[in-house]
Tab-separated table of C-alpha atoms and ligand atoms in Angstrom:
chain	number	residue	atom	x	y	z
A	1	MET	CA	0.000	0.000	0.000
A	2	ASN	CA	1.643	3.192	-1.221
A	3	LEU	CA	0.076	6.344	0.194
A	4	ILE	CA	0.576	10.094	-0.027
A	5	LEU	CA	-0.531	12.475	2.726
A	6	VAL	CA	-0.890	16.050	1.553
A	7	GLY	CA	-2.165	19.156	3.300
A	8	PRO	CA	-1.060	22.603	4.370
A	9	PRO	CA	1.613	23.086	7.050
A	10	GLY	CA	0.092	22.076	10.387
A	11	SER	CA	-2.790	20.053	8.909
A	12	GLY	CA	-1.548	16.997	10.817
A	13	LYS	CA	0.317	15.032	8.133
A	14	GLY	CA	3.141	14.096	10.498
A	15	THR	CA	0.797	13.324	13.400
A	16	GLN	CA	-1.439	11.109	11.248
A	17	ALA	CA	1.455	9.426	9.432
A	18	LYS	CA	2.986	8.361	12.760
A	19	MET	CA	-0.323	6.838	13.896
A	20	MET	CA	-0.686	5.091	10.522
A	21	VAL	CA	2.797	3.575	10.859
A	22	ASP	CA	1.563	1.829	14.032
A	23	LYS	CA	-1.679	0.684	12.374
A	24	TYR	CA	-0.378	-0.459	8.986
A	25	GLY	CA	3.250	-1.340	9.768
A	26	ILE	CA	4.670	0.599	6.824
A	27	PRO	CA	7.215	3.429	7.123
A	28	GLN	CA	6.556	7.170	7.097
A	29	ILE	CA	8.790	9.031	4.675
A	30	SER	CA	8.862	12.713	5.606
A	31	THR	CA	11.018	14.895	3.376
A	32	GLY	CA	10.778	17.622	6.040
A	33	ASP	CA	12.214	15.273	8.721
A	34	ILE	CA	14.982	14.033	6.381
A	35	LEU	CA	15.938	17.622	5.509
A	36	ARG	CA	15.896	18.729	9.170
A	37	GLU	CA	18.184	15.794	10.002
A	38	ALA	CA	20.595	16.931	7.253
A	39	VAL	CA	20.502	20.481	8.681
A	40	LYS	CA	21.295	19.129	12.170
A	41	GLU	CA	24.240	17.134	10.820
A	42	GLY	CA	25.514	20.207	8.930
A	43	SER	CA	25.946	18.135	5.741
A	44	PRO	CA	26.375	19.994	2.408
A	45	LEU	CA	22.732	19.159	1.627
A	46	GLY	CA	21.669	20.494	5.032
A	47	LYS	CA	23.586	23.748	4.549
A	48	LYS	CA	21.902	24.289	1.189
A	49	ALA	CA	18.441	23.529	2.563
A	50	LYS	CA	18.656	25.503	5.835
A	51	THR	CA	18.185	29.040	4.523
A	52	LEU	CA	15.264	28.041	2.328
A	53	MET	CA	13.548	26.077	5.103
A	54	ASP	CA	14.036	28.846	7.670
A	55	GLN	CA	12.311	31.332	5.386
A	56	GLY	CA	9.469	28.918	4.514
A	57	SER	CA	10.410	28.376	0.851
A	58	LEU	CA	10.614	25.017	-0.873
A	59	VAL	CA	13.937	23.251	-1.324
A	60	PRO	CA	14.721	22.728	-5.065
A	61	ASP	CA	12.933	19.795	-6.711
A	62	ASP	CA	16.148	17.964	-7.728
A	63	ILE	CA	17.311	17.779	-4.090
A	64	VAL	CA	14.096	16.297	-2.686
A	65	ILE	CA	13.647	13.986	-5.669
A	66	GLY	CA	17.138	12.569	-5.013
A	67	ILE	CA	16.236	12.038	-1.345
A	68	ILE	CA	12.997	10.243	-2.207
A	69	GLU	CA	14.520	8.043	-4.884
A	70	GLU	CA	17.181	6.830	-2.471
A	71	ARG	CA	14.708	6.322	0.408
A	72	LEU	CA	12.170	4.357	-1.661
A	73	GLY	CA	14.925	1.937	-2.651
A	74	LYS	CA	15.446	0.837	0.975
A	75	PRO	CA	14.185	-2.635	1.998
A	76	ASP	CA	11.626	-1.355	4.544
A	77	CYS	CA	9.620	0.214	1.692
A	78	LYS	CA	8.993	-3.139	0.014
A	79	GLY	CA	5.641	-3.611	1.777
A	80	GLY	CA	4.489	-0.037	1.141
A	81	PHE	CA	5.062	3.472	2.470
A	82	ILE	CA	3.427	6.719	3.547
A	83	LEU	CA	4.820	9.805	1.850
A	84	ASP	CA	4.488	12.852	4.137
A	85	GLY	CA	5.334	16.183	2.494
A	86	PHE	CA	6.185	14.787	-0.943
A	87	PRO	CA	5.281	15.471	-3.739
A	88	ARG	CA	4.909	19.186	-3.131
A	89	THR	CA	5.043	20.487	-6.694
A	90	VAL	CA	3.554	19.155	-9.924
A	91	THR	CA	7.117	18.517	-11.159
A	92	GLN	CA	7.783	16.300	-8.118
A	93	ALA	CA	4.498	14.447	-8.768
A	94	ALA	CA	5.432	13.761	-12.395
A	95	VAL	CA	8.905	12.516	-11.413
A	96	LEU	CA	7.359	10.311	-8.716
A	97	ASP	CA	5.265	8.678	-11.460
A	98	ASN	CA	8.485	7.835	-13.326
A	99	ILE	CA	10.153	6.470	-10.197
A	100	MET	CA	7.091	4.314	-9.457
A	101	GLU	CA	7.041	2.995	-13.010
A	102	LYS	CA	10.742	2.104	-12.868
A	103	MET	CA	10.104	0.204	-9.608
A	104	SER	CA	6.929	-1.459	-11.024
A	105	LEU	CA	4.908	0.179	-8.252
A	106	LYS	CA	1.947	2.563	-8.145
A	107	ILE	CA	0.461	5.116	-5.796
A	108	ASP	CA	-2.765	3.704	-4.305
A	109	ARG	CA	-4.214	6.868	-2.714
A	110	LEU	CA	-3.532	10.498	-1.987
A	111	ILE	CA	-5.234	11.726	1.197
A	112	ASN	CA	-5.744	15.468	1.282
A	113	ILE	CA	-6.111	16.754	4.868
A	114	GLU	CA	-8.081	20.018	4.860
A	115	VAL	CA	-7.742	22.608	7.659
A	116	GLY	CA	-8.411	26.384	7.516
A	117	ASP	CA	-5.560	28.887	7.776
A	118	GLU	CA	-6.501	30.372	11.189
A	119	GLU	CA	-6.606	26.911	12.839
A	120	LEU	CA	-3.243	26.114	11.194
A	121	LEU	CA	-1.695	29.212	12.729
A	122	LYS	CA	-2.883	28.169	16.210
A	123	ARG	CA	-1.528	24.655	15.713
A	124	LEU	CA	1.882	25.676	14.405
A	125	THR	CA	2.628	28.425	16.898
A	126	GLY	CA	1.853	25.904	19.697
A	127	ARG	CA	3.739	22.948	18.222
A	128	ARG	CA	6.668	21.461	20.138
A	129	THR	CA	8.831	18.512	19.049
A	130	CYS	CA	11.137	16.179	20.982
A	131	LYS	CA	14.809	16.734	20.112
A	132	ASP	CA	15.599	13.053	20.674
A	133	CYS	CA	12.701	10.912	19.377
A	134	GLY	CA	10.862	13.450	17.188
A	135	ARG	CA	7.465	12.962	18.927
A	136	GLY	CA	5.221	15.973	18.283
A	137	TYR	CA	3.152	17.844	20.889
A	138	HIS	CA	0.941	20.905	21.098
A	139	VAL	CA	1.051	23.193	24.121
A	140	SER	CA	-2.793	23.226	24.359
A	141	PHE	CA	-4.194	20.424	22.169
A	142	ASP	CA	-1.680	17.681	23.054
A	143	PRO	CA	0.526	18.876	25.920
A	144	PRO	CA	3.307	16.767	27.424
A	145	LYS	CA	2.821	15.587	31.032
A	146	THR	CA	5.741	17.800	32.140
A	147	GLU	CA	6.249	21.111	30.347
A	148	GLY	CA	9.166	20.974	27.909
A	149	VAL	CA	9.829	17.245	28.433
A	150	CYS	CA	8.908	14.352	26.124
A	151	ASN	CA	6.515	11.762	27.668
A	152	GLU	CA	8.130	8.921	25.758
A	153	CYS	CA	11.901	9.433	26.099
A	154	LYS	CA	12.246	12.422	28.507
A	155	GLY	CA	14.016	14.358	25.726
A	156	GLU	CA	13.878	18.166	25.568
A	157	LEU	CA	11.084	19.731	23.507
A	158	PHE	CA	11.871	22.537	21.033
A	159	GLN	CA	9.999	24.902	18.735
A	160	ARG	CA	10.797	24.716	15.010
A	161	VAL	CA	12.513	27.804	13.537
A	162	ASP	CA	9.907	27.937	10.740
A	163	ASP	CA	7.006	27.999	13.232
A	164	LYS	CA	7.152	31.798	13.697
A	165	GLU	CA	3.981	33.585	12.565
A	166	ASP	CA	5.592	35.428	9.591
A	167	THR	CA	7.249	32.253	8.315
A	168	ILE	CA	4.039	30.263	8.768
A	169	ARG	CA	2.223	32.810	6.568
A	170	SER	CA	4.950	32.415	3.883
A	171	ARG	CA	4.641	28.621	4.051
A	172	LEU	CA	0.855	28.879	3.635
A	173	LYS	CA	1.346	31.085	0.553
A	174	VAL	CA	3.793	28.543	-0.898
A	175	TYR	CA	1.329	25.741	-0.132
A	176	HIS	CA	-1.632	27.426	-1.849
A	177	GLY	CA	0.494	28.454	-4.878
A	178	GLN	CA	2.713	25.426	-5.470
A	179	THR	CA	1.363	22.397	-3.577
A	180	ALA	CA	-2.441	22.701	-3.959
A	181	PRO	CA	-2.093	21.950	-7.744
A	182	VAL	CA	-0.641	18.532	-6.791
A	183	ILE	CA	-4.110	17.592	-5.474
A	184	GLU	CA	-5.613	18.419	-8.901
A	185	TYR	CA	-2.909	16.254	-10.518
A	186	TYR	CA	-4.056	13.212	-8.501
A	187	LYS	CA	-7.776	14.112	-8.851
A	188	LYS	CA	-7.380	13.632	-12.605
A	189	LYS	CA	-6.098	10.106	-11.889
A	190	ASN	CA	-9.044	9.519	-9.500
A	191	LEU	CA	-6.612	8.831	-6.650
A	192	SER	CA	-7.306	11.862	-4.452
A	193	ARG	CA	-9.669	11.790	-1.444
A	194	THR	CA	-10.261	14.667	0.974
A	195	VAL	CA	-10.619	14.443	4.747
A	196	ASP	CA	-11.691	17.173	7.164
A	197	GLY	CA	-8.604	17.547	9.389
A	198	VAL	CA	-10.433	19.434	12.165
A	199	GLY	CA	-11.444	17.343	15.163
A	200	LYS	CA	-9.763	14.943	17.551
A	201	MET	CA	-6.602	13.331	16.144
A	202	GLU	CA	-8.132	9.847	16.560
A	203	GLU	CA	-11.284	10.942	14.680
A	204	VAL	CA	-9.197	12.244	11.778
A	205	LEU	CA	-7.246	8.969	11.795
A	206	ARG	CA	-10.492	6.974	11.634
A	207	LYS	CA	-11.642	8.977	8.591
A	208	ILE	CA	-8.299	8.425	6.849
A	209	CYS	CA	-8.279	4.696	7.629
A	210	ASP	CA	-11.862	4.337	6.325
A	211	ILE	CA	-10.661	5.685	2.973
A	212	VAL	CA	-7.468	3.624	2.943
A	213	ASP	CA	-9.257	0.395	3.902
A	214	ARG	CA	-11.929	0.918	1.221
A	215	ARG	CA	-9.442	1.546	-1.605
B	301	AP5	P1	7.564	19.792	6.515
B	301	AP5	O1	8.298	19.316	7.693
B	301	AP5	O2	6.971	18.789	5.585
B	301	AP5	O3	6.505	20.850	7.007
B	301	AP5	P2	5.013	21.188	6.565
B	301	AP5	O4	4.468	20.567	5.341
B	301	AP5	O5	4.997	22.650	6.596
B	301	AP5	O6	4.178	20.430	7.591
B	301	AP5	P3	4.367	20.481	9.112
B	301	AP5	O7	5.386	19.449	9.526
B	301	AP5	O8	4.594	21.873	9.586
B	301	AP5	O9	2.912	20.086	9.611
B	301	AP5	P4	2.111	18.735	9.623
B	301	AP5	O10	1.045	18.783	8.596
B	301	AP5	O11	3.032	17.540	9.592
B	301	AP5	O12	1.407	18.877	11.029
B	301	AP5	P5	1.742	18.179	12.442
B	301	AP5	O13	1.260	16.776	12.410
B	301	AP5	O14	3.144	18.446	12.860
B	301	AP5	O15	8.532	20.712	5.615
B	301	AP5	C1	9.335	21.714	6.188
B	301	AP5	C2	10.138	22.415	5.101
B	301	AP5	O16	10.982	21.458	4.433
B	301	AP5	C3	9.316	23.044	3.963
B	301	AP5	O17	8.859	24.343	4.297
B	301	AP5	C4	10.354	23.042	2.829
B	301	AP5	O18	11.274	24.084	2.997
B	301	AP5	C5	11.083	21.729	3.038
B	301	AP5	N1	10.474	20.611	2.295
B	301	AP5	C6	9.917	19.495	2.825
B	301	AP5	N2	9.456	18.687	1.854
B	301	AP5	C7	9.727	19.315	0.681
B	301	AP5	C8	9.465	18.983	-0.680
B	301	AP5	N3	8.835	17.844	-1.030
B	301	AP5	N4	9.880	19.865	-1.642
B	301	AP5	C9	10.537	20.995	-1.304
B	301	AP5	N5	10.793	21.368	-0.037
B	301	AP5	C10	10.393	20.535	0.963
B	301	AP5	O19	0.734	19.004	13.374
B	301	AP5	C11	0.983	20.369	13.680
B	301	AP5	C12	0.555	20.686	15.132
B	301	AP5	O20	-0.847	20.508	15.245
B	301	AP5	C13	1.198	19.750	16.173
B	301	AP5	O21	1.487	20.495	17.308
B	301	AP5	C14	0.101	18.707	16.467
B	301	AP5	O22	0.193	18.226	17.780
B	301	AP5	C15	-1.168	19.528	16.240
B	301	AP5	N6	-2.255	18.722	15.704
B	301	AP5	C16	-2.192	17.744	14.746
B	301	AP5	N7	-3.414	17.244	14.495
B	301	AP5	C17	-4.282	17.938	15.295
B	301	AP5	C18	-5.699	17.891	15.499
B	301	AP5	N8	-6.473	17.016	14.834
B	301	AP5	N9	-6.243	18.770	16.385
B	301	AP5	C19	-5.460	19.652	17.067
B	301	AP5	N10	-4.104	19.730	16.926
B	301	AP5	C20	-3.530	18.890	16.048
């Protein structure tokens, strides 16, 4: 089962993908997480990506396509995968088609998680992430038991550099201009389904799983 989760920044792609990993036993592939890891390591790729990510712009297509091609070739993707944050441009979607064809695979579904801009702002300004295990929290909607400390591994929680209000607004602009057309691309293939992303995380998960299980 090869799935794509798409939606604006803060719509819950990462949150849902992590819950789906537990349910379906297939890996989450988040280009955002892979790029942030490269930034942390200070690799040449990370240095190139950092400025663009900090200002809320997209990293060039060739960079993320290279990342995805390499990741999809790993053994844990053999039974399927959940793409989180890729493809994000129509060019990336077209190249993904070629990669899938070369691997004799196909995309089974794109799930579009819809959430309005004002709710997204609330979610992103309150988001915190564990430095060690990457578990996500929200200061009001999903707070940790102890402020600033991860429930799972006791790691320190941090706020992402691109979760400042001005940068969030830039990311939303980029999403509406460059990523929303990706949904149309998959609609034409009859692979796109939309889910209302507002509500309890478990409710959103149930709606996504209903679609995935019916495919
Ligand atoms: P990326 O990391 O992919 O960021 P994003 O798409 O902006 O998405 P987010 O991670 O911000 O949000 P999310 O939808 O995963 O929401 P989450 O579950 O965390 O990309 C970052 C950057 O990398 C990009 O700007 C770009 O520069 C670069 N990049 C990445 N991929 C690229 C690509 N393919 N091409 C080019 N550049 C690329 O939830 C958010 C918050 O809301 C959390 O606090 C969570 O607890 C809370 N929450 C979640 N669900 C709910 C709910 N149902 N109710 C209440 N709160 C909720």
